[in-house]
Coordinates of C-alpha atoms in Angstrom, one line a residue:
M1 CA 0.0 0.0 0.0
D2 CA 1.3 3.5 -0.8
A3 CA 1.9 5.9 2.0
L4 CA -0.7 8.1 3.6
W5 CA 0.7 11.6 4.2
L6 CA 0.0 13.2 7.6
L7 CA 0.2 16.7 6.3
Y8 CA 1.3 19.6 8.6
D9 CA 2.6 23.1 8.4
E10 CA 6.2 22.8 9.5
A11 CA 5.7 24.8 12.7
D12 CA 2.7 22.8 13.7
L13 CA 4.4 19.5 13.2
A14 CA 7.2 20.6 15.5
L15 CA 4.5 21.2 18.2
N16 CA 2.7 17.9 17.6
L17 CA 5.5 15.3 17.2
G18 CA 3.8 13.1 19.9
F19 CA 0.5 13.0 17.9
A20 CA 2.4 12.3 14.7
D21 CA 4.2 9.3 16.4
L22 CA 0.8 8.1 17.7
M23 CA -0.7 8.3 14.2
R24 CA 2.3 6.3 12.8
D25 CA 2.1 3.6 15.5
R26 CA -1.7 3.2 15.3
G27 CA -1.4 3.2 11.5
H28 CA 1.3 0.5 11.5
A29 CA -1.0 -1.8 13.6
R30 CA -3.6 -1.5 10.8
G31 CA -1.2 -2.0 7.9
L32 CA -1.2 1.8 7.1
D33 CA 2.1 3.5 6.3
I34 CA 1.6 7.0 7.7
V35 CA 4.4 9.4 6.9
P36 CA 4.5 13.0 8.4
V37 CA 5.0 15.5 5.6
T38 CA 5.1 19.3 5.8
T39 CA 3.6 21.7 3.3
Q40 CA 7.0 23.4 3.0
E41 CA 8.4 20.2 1.4
L42 CA 5.9 20.4 -1.4
T43 CA 5.7 22.3 -4.7
L44 CA 2.1 22.3 -6.1
G45 CA 1.1 23.4 -9.6
L46 CA -0.1 22.4 -13.0
D47 CA 1.7 20.8 -15.9
A48 CA 1.6 21.9 -19.5
S49 CA -1.7 20.0 -20.1
G50 CA -3.3 21.8 -17.1
M51 CA -3.2 18.7 -14.8
P52 CA -2.5 19.3 -11.1
V53 CA 0.9 18.0 -10.0
C54 CA 2.8 17.7 -6.7
L55 CA 6.6 17.6 -6.3
R56 CA 8.3 16.5 -3.1
A57 CA 12.1 17.2 -2.9
G58 CA 11.8 18.0 -6.7
A59 CA 10.4 14.6 -7.7
P60 CA 6.8 13.8 -8.6
A61 CA 4.9 12.5 -5.5
R62 CA 1.4 11.2 -4.9
P63 CA 0.2 9.7 -1.6
C64 CA -2.7 7.3 -1.5
A65 CA -4.5 9.7 0.9
V66 CA -3.8 12.8 2.9
L67 CA -4.6 13.1 6.6
S68 CA -4.6 16.8 6.7
R69 CA -3.5 18.7 9.8
Q70 CA -2.9 21.9 7.9
R71 CA -5.5 24.7 7.5
D72 CA -5.0 25.9 3.9
S73 CA -8.0 24.7 1.8
L74 CA -6.2 25.4 -1.5
I75 CA -3.7 22.7 -0.6
S76 CA -6.4 20.2 0.3
F77 CA -8.3 21.1 -2.9
H78 CA -5.2 20.5 -5.0
F79 CA -4.8 17.0 -3.8
E80 CA -8.5 16.3 -4.3
R81 CA -8.1 17.5 -7.9
M82 CA -5.3 15.0 -8.2
G83 CA -7.8 12.3 -7.2
V84 CA -6.2 11.9 -3.7
P85 CA -8.8 11.6 -0.9
V86 CA -8.2 14.2 1.9
F87 CA -9.5 13.9 5.5
N88 CA -11.0 16.3 6.5
S89 CA -11.9 17.4 3.0
A90 CA -11.1 20.7 1.4
R91 CA -14.7 21.9 1.9
V92 CA -14.5 21.2 5.6
C93 CA -11.1 23.0 5.7
A94 CA -12.5 26.0 4.0
I95 CA -15.6 26.2 6.1
C96 CA -14.0 25.6 9.5
N97 CA -10.9 27.7 9.3
D98 CA -12.7 31.0 8.7
K99 CA -15.1 31.6 11.6
R100 CA -17.2 33.9 9.4
V101 CA -17.7 31.1 6.9
T102 CA -18.5 28.7 9.7
H103 CA -21.3 30.9 11.0
Q104 CA -22.7 31.5 7.6
F105 CA -22.7 27.8 6.8
L106 CA -24.4 27.0 10.1
S107 CA -27.0 29.9 9.9
G108 CA -30.3 28.9 11.4
L109 CA -28.7 27.1 14.4
P110 CA -28.5 28.9 17.7
M111 CA -25.3 30.9 18.1
P112 CA -24.2 34.2 19.7
E113 CA -25.1 37.4 17.9
T114 CA -22.2 37.9 15.5
V115 CA -20.8 40.8 13.5
F116 CA -18.2 40.3 10.7
L117 CA -15.6 43.0 10.9
P118 CA -13.3 43.9 7.9
A119 CA -9.6 43.9 8.3
A120 CA -9.5 47.7 8.2
A121 CA -12.0 48.1 11.1
T122 CA -10.6 50.5 13.7
E123 CA -13.9 51.5 15.5
P124 CA -16.7 49.4 17.0
P125 CA -19.6 48.9 14.7
P126 CA -22.6 51.2 15.4
G127 CA -24.9 49.9 18.1
T128 CA -22.2 47.9 19.9
R129 CA -23.3 47.1 23.5
F130 CA -20.3 46.3 25.7
P131 CA -19.0 43.9 26.8
V132 CA -18.3 41.9 23.6
I133 CA -15.9 39.2 22.5
L134 CA -13.5 40.1 19.7
K135 CA -11.6 37.3 17.9
P136 CA -9.7 36.9 14.6
A137 CA -11.7 35.3 11.9
C138 CA -9.0 32.8 10.9
S139 CA -7.1 31.9 14.1
H140 CA -7.3 28.9 16.4
G141 CA -6.4 27.8 19.9
G142 CA -7.8 30.9 21.6
D143 CA -5.3 33.2 19.9
R144 CA -6.1 36.9 20.4
V145 CA -9.6 36.2 21.7
A146 CA -10.5 39.1 24.0
L147 CA -13.3 40.1 26.2
V148 CA -13.6 43.9 25.7
K149 CA -15.6 46.1 28.1
D150 CA -15.3 49.6 26.4
E151 CA -14.2 51.4 23.3
R152 CA -10.6 51.8 24.4
A153 CA -10.2 48.1 25.1
W154 CA -12.0 47.4 21.7
R155 CA -9.4 49.4 19.8
E156 CA -6.5 47.7 21.6
A157 CA -8.0 44.2 20.8
A158 CA -8.7 45.2 17.2
T159 CA -5.1 46.5 16.7
A160 CA -3.8 43.2 18.0
I161 CA -5.8 41.3 15.3
L162 CA -4.8 43.5 12.4
P163 CA -4.4 42.9 9.5
Q164 CA -6.7 40.0 9.8
P165 CA -10.5 40.4 9.6
A166 CA -12.3 39.7 12.9
L167 CA -15.6 38.7 14.5
Q168 CA -17.5 40.5 17.2
Q169 CA -19.9 38.5 19.3
T170 CA -22.2 39.1 22.2
V171 CA -21.0 37.6 25.5
V172 CA -23.1 34.6 26.5
D173 CA -23.8 34.1 30.2
G174 CA -21.8 30.9 30.2
A175 CA -18.6 32.6 28.8
G176 CA -15.5 31.0 30.1
Q177 CA -16.8 27.4 29.7
D178 CA -17.4 25.5 26.5
L179 CA -18.1 21.9 25.4
R180 CA -15.9 20.1 22.8
V181 CA -17.9 17.4 21.1
Y182 CA -15.5 15.0 19.4
V183 CA -16.7 13.6 16.0
V184 CA -15.2 10.7 14.2
H185 CA -16.5 9.7 10.7
G186 CA -19.7 11.6 11.3
R187 CA -20.4 10.0 14.7
I188 CA -20.3 11.6 18.1
V189 CA -17.7 9.9 20.2
A190 CA -17.5 12.0 23.5
G191 CA -17.8 15.4 25.0
V192 CA -15.2 17.2 27.1
M193 CA -16.1 20.3 29.1
R194 CA -13.5 23.0 29.2
T195 CA -13.4 25.7 31.9
A196 CA -11.1 28.8 31.7
A197 CA -8.6 29.4 34.5
H198 CA -9.5 33.1 34.1
G199 CA -11.2 35.2 31.6
V200 CA -13.1 33.6 28.7
V201 CA -10.5 31.5 26.9
S202 CA -11.0 27.9 28.0
N203 CA -8.5 26.2 25.7
F204 CA -6.6 23.4 27.3
K205 CA -3.2 24.7 26.0
R206 CA -4.0 28.0 27.7
G207 CA -4.5 26.6 31.1
G208 CA -8.2 25.6 30.9
S209 CA -9.3 22.7 33.1
V210 CA -11.0 19.7 31.4
A211 CA -13.5 17.0 32.4
L212 CA -15.3 14.2 30.5
H213 CA -18.9 15.2 30.0
A214 CA -22.0 13.1 29.4
L215 CA -23.9 15.0 26.7
T216 CA -27.5 16.1 27.5
P217 CA -30.2 15.4 24.9
Q218 CA -30.2 19.1 24.0
E219 CA -26.4 19.2 23.6
R220 CA -26.3 16.0 21.5
A221 CA -29.1 17.2 19.3
L222 CA -27.3 20.5 18.5
A223 CA -24.0 18.8 17.8
Q224 CA -25.8 16.3 15.6
A225 CA -27.5 19.1 13.7
V226 CA -24.0 20.5 12.9
I227 CA -22.8 17.1 11.8
D228 CA -25.8 16.7 9.6
R229 CA -25.4 20.1 8.0
F230 CA -21.8 19.1 6.9
A231 CA -22.9 15.7 5.7
R232 CA -25.8 17.1 3.6
A233 CA -23.3 19.5 2.0
G234 CA -21.1 16.6 0.9
A235 CA -18.4 17.6 3.5
P236 CA -18.6 14.9 6.2
L237 CA -16.6 15.4 9.4
T238 CA -14.1 12.6 9.6
L239 CA -12.2 13.9 12.6
A240 CA -13.4 17.2 14.1
G241 CA -14.6 19.0 17.1
V242 CA -18.0 20.7 17.4
D243 CA -17.6 23.4 20.1
L244 CA -20.7 24.6 22.0
M245 CA -21.2 27.4 24.5
F246 CA -24.0 28.0 26.9
D247 CA -26.5 30.9 26.9
R248 CA -29.2 31.1 29.6
G249 CA -28.8 27.3 30.1
R250 CA -29.1 26.3 26.5
P251 CA -26.2 25.2 24.2
V252 CA -25.3 27.4 21.3
V253 CA -22.8 26.9 18.4
N254 CA -19.3 28.4 19.0
E255 CA -17.2 27.0 16.2
V256 CA -16.1 23.7 14.5
E257 CA -12.5 22.6 14.7
D258 CA -11.2 21.0 11.6
V259 CA -7.7 20.2 13.0
V260 CA -9.0 19.1 16.3
G261 CA -6.6 18.2 19.2
S262 CA -6.9 15.0 21.1
R263 CA -4.9 15.6 24.3
M264 CA -8.0 16.5 26.4
L265 CA -9.8 13.3 25.4
Y266 CA -6.8 11.1 26.2
Q267 CA -6.3 12.8 29.5
T268 CA -10.0 12.4 30.6
S269 CA -10.9 9.0 29.2
D270 CA -9.7 5.7 27.8
I271 CA -11.1 6.5 24.4
D272 CA -8.5 6.0 21.7
I273 CA -9.8 8.5 19.2
V274 CA -6.8 8.0 16.8
S275 CA -7.6 4.3 16.5
L276 CA -11.2 5.0 15.9
F277 CA -10.3 7.5 13.1
L278 CA -7.8 5.1 11.5
D279 CA -10.2 2.2 11.6
G280 CA -12.5 4.2 9.3
I281 CA -9.6 5.4 7.1
S282 CA -8.4 1.8 6.7
D283 CA -11.8 0.8 5.5
I284 CA -12.0 3.7 3.1
V285 CA -8.6 3.2 1.6
A286 CA -9.2 -0.6 1.3
N287 CA -12.5 0.0 -0.6
A288 CA -10.9 2.5 -2.9
Q289 CA -8.3 0.0 -4.2

């Protein structure tokens, strides 16, 4: 069997060598040759006939599948145009790695009131009622997410985000706590509740505490509605996290993580999410041959 590429940006791979080793080990047990590859190693383009090509170290290269841990949908789409299956797909990558697109895509589901801000925004939009949350549209891991309580704090937070576009959201009464619902091949696997050590950023890497959480029927129904929306669009979630917040006791959509981390789940449970993911990948690859 040809190799499956575990595709990372170079900097992200350096931070996730343990996960890459876990993927390789679990893959080996299933007869899968999983090779970590960085986007910086690759040259993508089109040949003289207009066909998409990929070079690695200057030589033509083609994996049997891409397990994508990078966030550039153009790269994912290029491999799909080559006929290489990508997990998660380019469509999932494009939707999930721009929070504005995520909210547009999931419109009609309960979520905080949200305003899309252009990259040039230097003043709060008319009618802003403080406090509000300000966050970059295309970041992850809680990067530059700020609770702002007045115009001066708003301008400072906006300056920190520039030149990226941003989102402004109302502050839900459950701010500082959110629920990560892990999804593998379109199926809910588990939930982990994250609670911020201080402020509103609850990410595990930023000091948030975590606990395994039994989903309520309402939480499960909302997470399933998100999963179903992706499935109906032909962009199934193969390994992802649906993040919910809480407003007046009810769950609301926060975002969907395409490149979802697994440390929290391994710390709080005996669920081997990498094995569950690779079991499904093994079946898909075998059926494609």
